[in-house]
C-alpha positions as semicolon CSV with decimal commas, in nm:
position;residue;x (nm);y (nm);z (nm)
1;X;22,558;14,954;14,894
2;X;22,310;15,249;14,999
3;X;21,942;15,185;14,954
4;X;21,795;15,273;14,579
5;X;21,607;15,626;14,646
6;X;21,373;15,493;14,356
7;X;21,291;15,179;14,527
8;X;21,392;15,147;14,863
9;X;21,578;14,800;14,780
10;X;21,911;14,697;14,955
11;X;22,190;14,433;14,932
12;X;22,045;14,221;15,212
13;X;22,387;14,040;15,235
14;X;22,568;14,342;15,341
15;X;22,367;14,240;15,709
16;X;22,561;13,961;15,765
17;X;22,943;14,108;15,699
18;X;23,014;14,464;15,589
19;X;23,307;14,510;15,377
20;X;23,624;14,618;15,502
21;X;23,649;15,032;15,459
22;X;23,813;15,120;15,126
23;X;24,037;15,422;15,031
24;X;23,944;15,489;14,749
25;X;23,609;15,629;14,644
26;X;23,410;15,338;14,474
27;X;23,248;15,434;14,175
28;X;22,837;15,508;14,114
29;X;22,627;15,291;14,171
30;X;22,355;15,202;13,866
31;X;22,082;14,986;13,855
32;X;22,131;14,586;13,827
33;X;22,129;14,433;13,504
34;X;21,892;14,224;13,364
35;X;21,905;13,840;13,422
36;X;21,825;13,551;13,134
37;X;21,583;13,302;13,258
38;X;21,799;12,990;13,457
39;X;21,926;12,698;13,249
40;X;22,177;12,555;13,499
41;X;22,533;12,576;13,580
42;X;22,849;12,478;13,348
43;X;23,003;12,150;13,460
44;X;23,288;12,348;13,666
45;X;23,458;12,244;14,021
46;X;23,443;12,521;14,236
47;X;23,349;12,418;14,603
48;X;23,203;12,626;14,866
49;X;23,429;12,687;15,157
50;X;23,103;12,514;15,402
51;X;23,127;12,174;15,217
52;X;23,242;11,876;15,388
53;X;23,288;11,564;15,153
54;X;23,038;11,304;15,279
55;X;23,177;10,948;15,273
56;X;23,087;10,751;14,950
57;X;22,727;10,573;15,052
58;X;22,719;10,203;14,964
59;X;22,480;10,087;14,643
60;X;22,261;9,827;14,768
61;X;22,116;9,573;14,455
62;X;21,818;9,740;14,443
63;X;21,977;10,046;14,310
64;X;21,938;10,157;13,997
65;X;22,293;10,105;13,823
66;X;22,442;10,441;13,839
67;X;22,655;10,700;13,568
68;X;22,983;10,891;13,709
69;X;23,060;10,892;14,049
70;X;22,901;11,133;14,257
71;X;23,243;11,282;14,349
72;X;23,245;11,412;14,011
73;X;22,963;11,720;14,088
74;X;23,016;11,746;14,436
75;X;23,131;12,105;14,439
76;X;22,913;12,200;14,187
77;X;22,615;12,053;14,347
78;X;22,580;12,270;14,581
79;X;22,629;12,530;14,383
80;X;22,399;12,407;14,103
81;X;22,167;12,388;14,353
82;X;22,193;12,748;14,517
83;X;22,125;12,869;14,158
84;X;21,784;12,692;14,140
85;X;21,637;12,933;14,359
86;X;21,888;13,213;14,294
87;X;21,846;13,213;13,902
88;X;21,475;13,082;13,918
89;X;21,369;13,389;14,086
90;X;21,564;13,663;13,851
91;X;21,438;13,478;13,587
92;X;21,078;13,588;13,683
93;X;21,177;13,969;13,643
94;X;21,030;14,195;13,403
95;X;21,253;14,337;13,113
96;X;21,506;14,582;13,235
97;X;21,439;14,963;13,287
98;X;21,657;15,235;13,220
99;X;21,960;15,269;13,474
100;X;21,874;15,525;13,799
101;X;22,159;15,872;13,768
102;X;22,472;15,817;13,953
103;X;22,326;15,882;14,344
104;X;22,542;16,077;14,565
105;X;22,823;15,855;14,710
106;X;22,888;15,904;15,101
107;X;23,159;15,785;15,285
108;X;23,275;15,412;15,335
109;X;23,169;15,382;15,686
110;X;22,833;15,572;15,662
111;X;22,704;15,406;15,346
112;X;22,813;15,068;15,504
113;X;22,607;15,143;15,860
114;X;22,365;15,278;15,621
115;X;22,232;14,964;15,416
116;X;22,360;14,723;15,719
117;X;22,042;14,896;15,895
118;X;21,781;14,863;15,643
119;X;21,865;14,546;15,540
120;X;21,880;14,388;15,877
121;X;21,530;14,355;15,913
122;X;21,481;14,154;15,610
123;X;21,740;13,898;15,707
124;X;21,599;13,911;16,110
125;X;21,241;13,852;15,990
126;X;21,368;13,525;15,733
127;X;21,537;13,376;15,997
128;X;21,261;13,417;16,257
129;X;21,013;13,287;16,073
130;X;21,223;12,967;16,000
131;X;21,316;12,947;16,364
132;X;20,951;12,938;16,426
133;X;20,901;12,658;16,135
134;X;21,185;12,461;16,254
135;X;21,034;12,466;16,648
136;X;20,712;12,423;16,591
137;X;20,577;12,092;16,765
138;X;20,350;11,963;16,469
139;X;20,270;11,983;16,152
140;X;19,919;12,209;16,225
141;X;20,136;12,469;16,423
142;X;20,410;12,455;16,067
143;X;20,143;12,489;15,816
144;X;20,070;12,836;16,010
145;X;20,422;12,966;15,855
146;X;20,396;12,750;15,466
147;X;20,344;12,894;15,129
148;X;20,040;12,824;14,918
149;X;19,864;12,664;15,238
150;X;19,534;12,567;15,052
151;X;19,807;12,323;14,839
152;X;20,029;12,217;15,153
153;X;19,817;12,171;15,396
154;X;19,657;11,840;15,279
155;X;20,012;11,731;15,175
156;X;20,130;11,774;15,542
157;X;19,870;11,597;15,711
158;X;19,904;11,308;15,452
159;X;20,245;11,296;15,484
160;X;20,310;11,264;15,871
161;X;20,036;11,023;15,891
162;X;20,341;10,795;15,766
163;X;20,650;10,948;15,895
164;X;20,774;11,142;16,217
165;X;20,644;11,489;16,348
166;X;20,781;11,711;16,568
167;X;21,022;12,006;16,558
168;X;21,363;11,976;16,386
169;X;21,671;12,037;16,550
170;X;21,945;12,239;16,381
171;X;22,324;12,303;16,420
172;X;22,355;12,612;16,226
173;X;22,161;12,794;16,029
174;X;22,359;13,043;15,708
175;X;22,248;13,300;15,486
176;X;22,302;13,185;15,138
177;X;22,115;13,402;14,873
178;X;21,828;13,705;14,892
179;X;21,691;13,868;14,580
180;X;21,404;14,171;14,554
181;X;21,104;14,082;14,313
182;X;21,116;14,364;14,049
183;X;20,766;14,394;14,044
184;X;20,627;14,377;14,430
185;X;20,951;14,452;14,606
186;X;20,915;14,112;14,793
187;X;21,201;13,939;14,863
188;X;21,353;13,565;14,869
189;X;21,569;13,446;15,114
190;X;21,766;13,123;15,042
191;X;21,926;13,023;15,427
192;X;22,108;12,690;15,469
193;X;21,986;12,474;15,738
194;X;22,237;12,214;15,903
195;X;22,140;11,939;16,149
196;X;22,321;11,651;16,279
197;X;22,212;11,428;16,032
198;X;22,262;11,626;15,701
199;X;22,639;11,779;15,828
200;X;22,651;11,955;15,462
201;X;22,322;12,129;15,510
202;X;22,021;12,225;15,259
203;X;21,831;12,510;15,141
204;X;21,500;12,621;15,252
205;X;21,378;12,872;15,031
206;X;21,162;13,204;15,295
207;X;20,960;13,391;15,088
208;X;20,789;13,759;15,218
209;X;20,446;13,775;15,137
210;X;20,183;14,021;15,255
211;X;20,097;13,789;15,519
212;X;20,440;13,783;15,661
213;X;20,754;13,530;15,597
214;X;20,664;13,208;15,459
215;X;20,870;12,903;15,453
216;X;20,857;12,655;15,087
217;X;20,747;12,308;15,283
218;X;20,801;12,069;14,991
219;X;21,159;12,120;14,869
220;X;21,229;12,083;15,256
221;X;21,094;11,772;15,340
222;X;21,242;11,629;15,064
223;X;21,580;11,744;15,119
224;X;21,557;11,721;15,539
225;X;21,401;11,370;15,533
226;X;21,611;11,284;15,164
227;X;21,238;11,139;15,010
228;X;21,398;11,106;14,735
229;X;21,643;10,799;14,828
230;X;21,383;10,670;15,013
231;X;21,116;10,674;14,701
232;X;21,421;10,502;14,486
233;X;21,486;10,217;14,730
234;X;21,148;10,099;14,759
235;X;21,040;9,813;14,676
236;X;20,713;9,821;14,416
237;X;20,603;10,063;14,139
238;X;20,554;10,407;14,257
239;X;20,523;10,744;14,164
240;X;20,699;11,097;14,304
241;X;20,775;11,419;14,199
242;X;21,099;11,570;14,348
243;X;21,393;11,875;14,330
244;X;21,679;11,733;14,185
245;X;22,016;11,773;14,023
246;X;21,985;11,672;13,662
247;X;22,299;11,627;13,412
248;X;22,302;11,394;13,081
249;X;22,428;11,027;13,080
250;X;22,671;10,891;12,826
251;X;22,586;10,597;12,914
252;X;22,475;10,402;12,605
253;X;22,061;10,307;12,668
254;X;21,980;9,953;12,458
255;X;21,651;10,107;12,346
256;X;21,693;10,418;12,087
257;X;21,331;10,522;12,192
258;X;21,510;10,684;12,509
259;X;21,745;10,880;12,674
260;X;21,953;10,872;13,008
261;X;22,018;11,109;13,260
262;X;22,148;11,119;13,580
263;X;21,992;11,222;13,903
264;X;22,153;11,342;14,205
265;X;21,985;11,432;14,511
266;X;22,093;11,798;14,635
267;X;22,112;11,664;15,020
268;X;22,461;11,470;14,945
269;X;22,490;11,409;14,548
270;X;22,421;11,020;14,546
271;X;22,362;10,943;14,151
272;X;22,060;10,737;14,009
273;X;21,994;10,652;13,623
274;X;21,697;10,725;13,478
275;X;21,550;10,730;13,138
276;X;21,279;10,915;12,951
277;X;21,114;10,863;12,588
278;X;21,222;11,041;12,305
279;X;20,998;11,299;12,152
280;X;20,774;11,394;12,509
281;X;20,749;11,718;12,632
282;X;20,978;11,614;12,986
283;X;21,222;11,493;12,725
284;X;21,245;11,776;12,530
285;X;21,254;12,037;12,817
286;X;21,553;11,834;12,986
287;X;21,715;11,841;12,651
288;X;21,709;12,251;12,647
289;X;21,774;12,284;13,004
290;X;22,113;12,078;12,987
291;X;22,222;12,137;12,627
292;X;22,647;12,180;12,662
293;X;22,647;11,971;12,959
294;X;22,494;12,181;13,196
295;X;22,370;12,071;13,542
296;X;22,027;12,179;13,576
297;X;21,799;12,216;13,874
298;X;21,459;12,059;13,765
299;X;21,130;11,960;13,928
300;X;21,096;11,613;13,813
301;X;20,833;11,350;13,783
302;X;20,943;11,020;13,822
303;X;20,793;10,670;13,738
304;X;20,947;10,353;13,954
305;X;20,939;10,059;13,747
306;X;20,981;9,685;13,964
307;X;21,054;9,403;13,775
308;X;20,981;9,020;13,885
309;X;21,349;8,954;13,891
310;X;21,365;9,231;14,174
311;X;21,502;9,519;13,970
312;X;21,376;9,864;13,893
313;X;21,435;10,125;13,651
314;X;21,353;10,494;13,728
315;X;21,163;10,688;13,418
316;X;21,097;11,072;13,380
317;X;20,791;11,114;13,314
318;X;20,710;11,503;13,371
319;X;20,874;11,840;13,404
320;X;20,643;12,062;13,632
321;X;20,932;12,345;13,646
322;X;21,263;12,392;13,530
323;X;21,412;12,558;13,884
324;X;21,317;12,527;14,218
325;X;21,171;12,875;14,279
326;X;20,856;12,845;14,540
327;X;20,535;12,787;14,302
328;X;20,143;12,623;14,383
329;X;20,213;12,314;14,164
């Protein structure tokens, strides 16, 4: 697809694999249409081609009992998950404007060439800047290349007082998703980052900025050091907020003041119950965002309740964002 002459914008993916020359003359190109704000994905089963079925992980009996078996939204997991950022950041666009004229169509190969070199630099400059993240030696050298700093910053030093620093070694690193803001031009890149220990990969959301490519630190802690798993197998009360994949329970709850969900992490789809009251604003806003049984993408707060017996129970407690696009929360 030939750069817009209105805007300058490109189909980024077009860098990574140009499509085969066609024949035929394709027909004019208009402007995208406009996108409804991101609810989540239907319950469907299509699997990307890059997913390799982890093997089942054993419950321990400090697990929360669990709904379905996580086989049961592994393909669309991933998927659900892509759209978080994906549909989270067309959902930020202003209302549509009128459609551009039909632009003068050149031929395959030229167009191709074309919009393979102007969107090169935008996928180049993504990836560098998460090479750069992803090598860095320390936390103070990463929080160069994070979003919202003033916000982060703190956050890292707290957090690698307690756990491991040092760079991150990765396998392979794929292009997943890119999309222009309609307003500043800016754009999103959503690249998948494998490393030995998570074979299936996760998303790290690079954001352009007028400071240069910035990488989303919180969404990829959580998924590269799976914060989540270890925040439900602790062992007191505690509080987190994480990115999650959220779908509704059938499971029958013994108290009518509540409702049940189910919570998969993105990293490989392990399922945890949780519950949250009736008639709060988290419970409302999960009830919107997975009306018809959709799979949603949520920010959620979460409440770990021990028990003297040894049990816990995991509660929703807040809803800072209903998709995973980069935000200062």
């Amino acid at each position: 697809m030939a750069p817009n002459p209105a805007t300058g914008a490109v189909a980024c993916r077009l860098a990574i694999a140009a499509p085969a020359p066609v024949e035929p003359e394709p027909a004019p190109v208009t402007a995208a249409p406009a996108f409804e704000p991101f609810h989540g994905v239907p319950a469907a089963e299509p699997e990307p081609p890059y997913f390799r079925q982890p093997e089942p992980q054993p419950q321990t009996e400090r697990e929360p009992k669990t709904g379905s078996s996580w086989f049961d939204v592994i393909g669309i997991g991933i998927v659900a998950a892509l759209l978080g950022f994906a549909g989270g950041y067309q959902s930020a666009r202003q209302e549509a404007v009128p459609a551009d004229p039909p632009i003068k169509i050149e031929p395959t190969k030229a167009r191709n060439e074309e919009a393979t070199k102007a969107a090169t630099p935008v996928l180049t400059g993504a990836k560098s800047a998460l090479l750069d993240f992803l090598a860095a030696p320390d936390w103070k050298s990463r929080g160069k290349l994070v979003l919202f700093p003033e916000t982060i910053l703190p956050r890292m030093e707290s957090f690698h007082a307690k756990h491991p620093d040092g760079p991150t070694e990765v396998t392979r690193i794929a292009i997943e998703h890119c999309e222009a803001n309609a307003t500043s031009n800016l754009m999103l890149v959503i690249l998948r980052v494998y490393t030995s220990a998570q074979p299936t990969g996760f998303p790290v959301a690079v954001a352009e900025t007028a400071d240069g490519w910035k990488i989303d630190w919180q969404p990829f802690v959580e998924f590269k050091d799976e914060l989540f798993i270890e925040f439900v197998t602790g062992k007191a009360e505690d509080t987190g907020s994480f990115h999650l994949l959220v779908q509704p329970s059938t499971e029958t709850q013994e108290a009518d003041d509540k409702a049940s969900y189910i919570l998969s992490d993105p990293v490989k789809q392990r399922e945890f119950l949780a519950t949250v009251r009736k008639g709060t604003d988290a419970a409302k806003g999960l009830a919107d965002i997975t009306k018809d049984g959709l799979i949603a993408t949520p920010v959620v707060d979460l409440t770990r309740h021990a028990s003297p017996d040894g049990s816990y129970e995991l509660e929703i407690v807040g809803l800072p964002a209903t998709n995973w696009r980069p935000a200062d929360r």
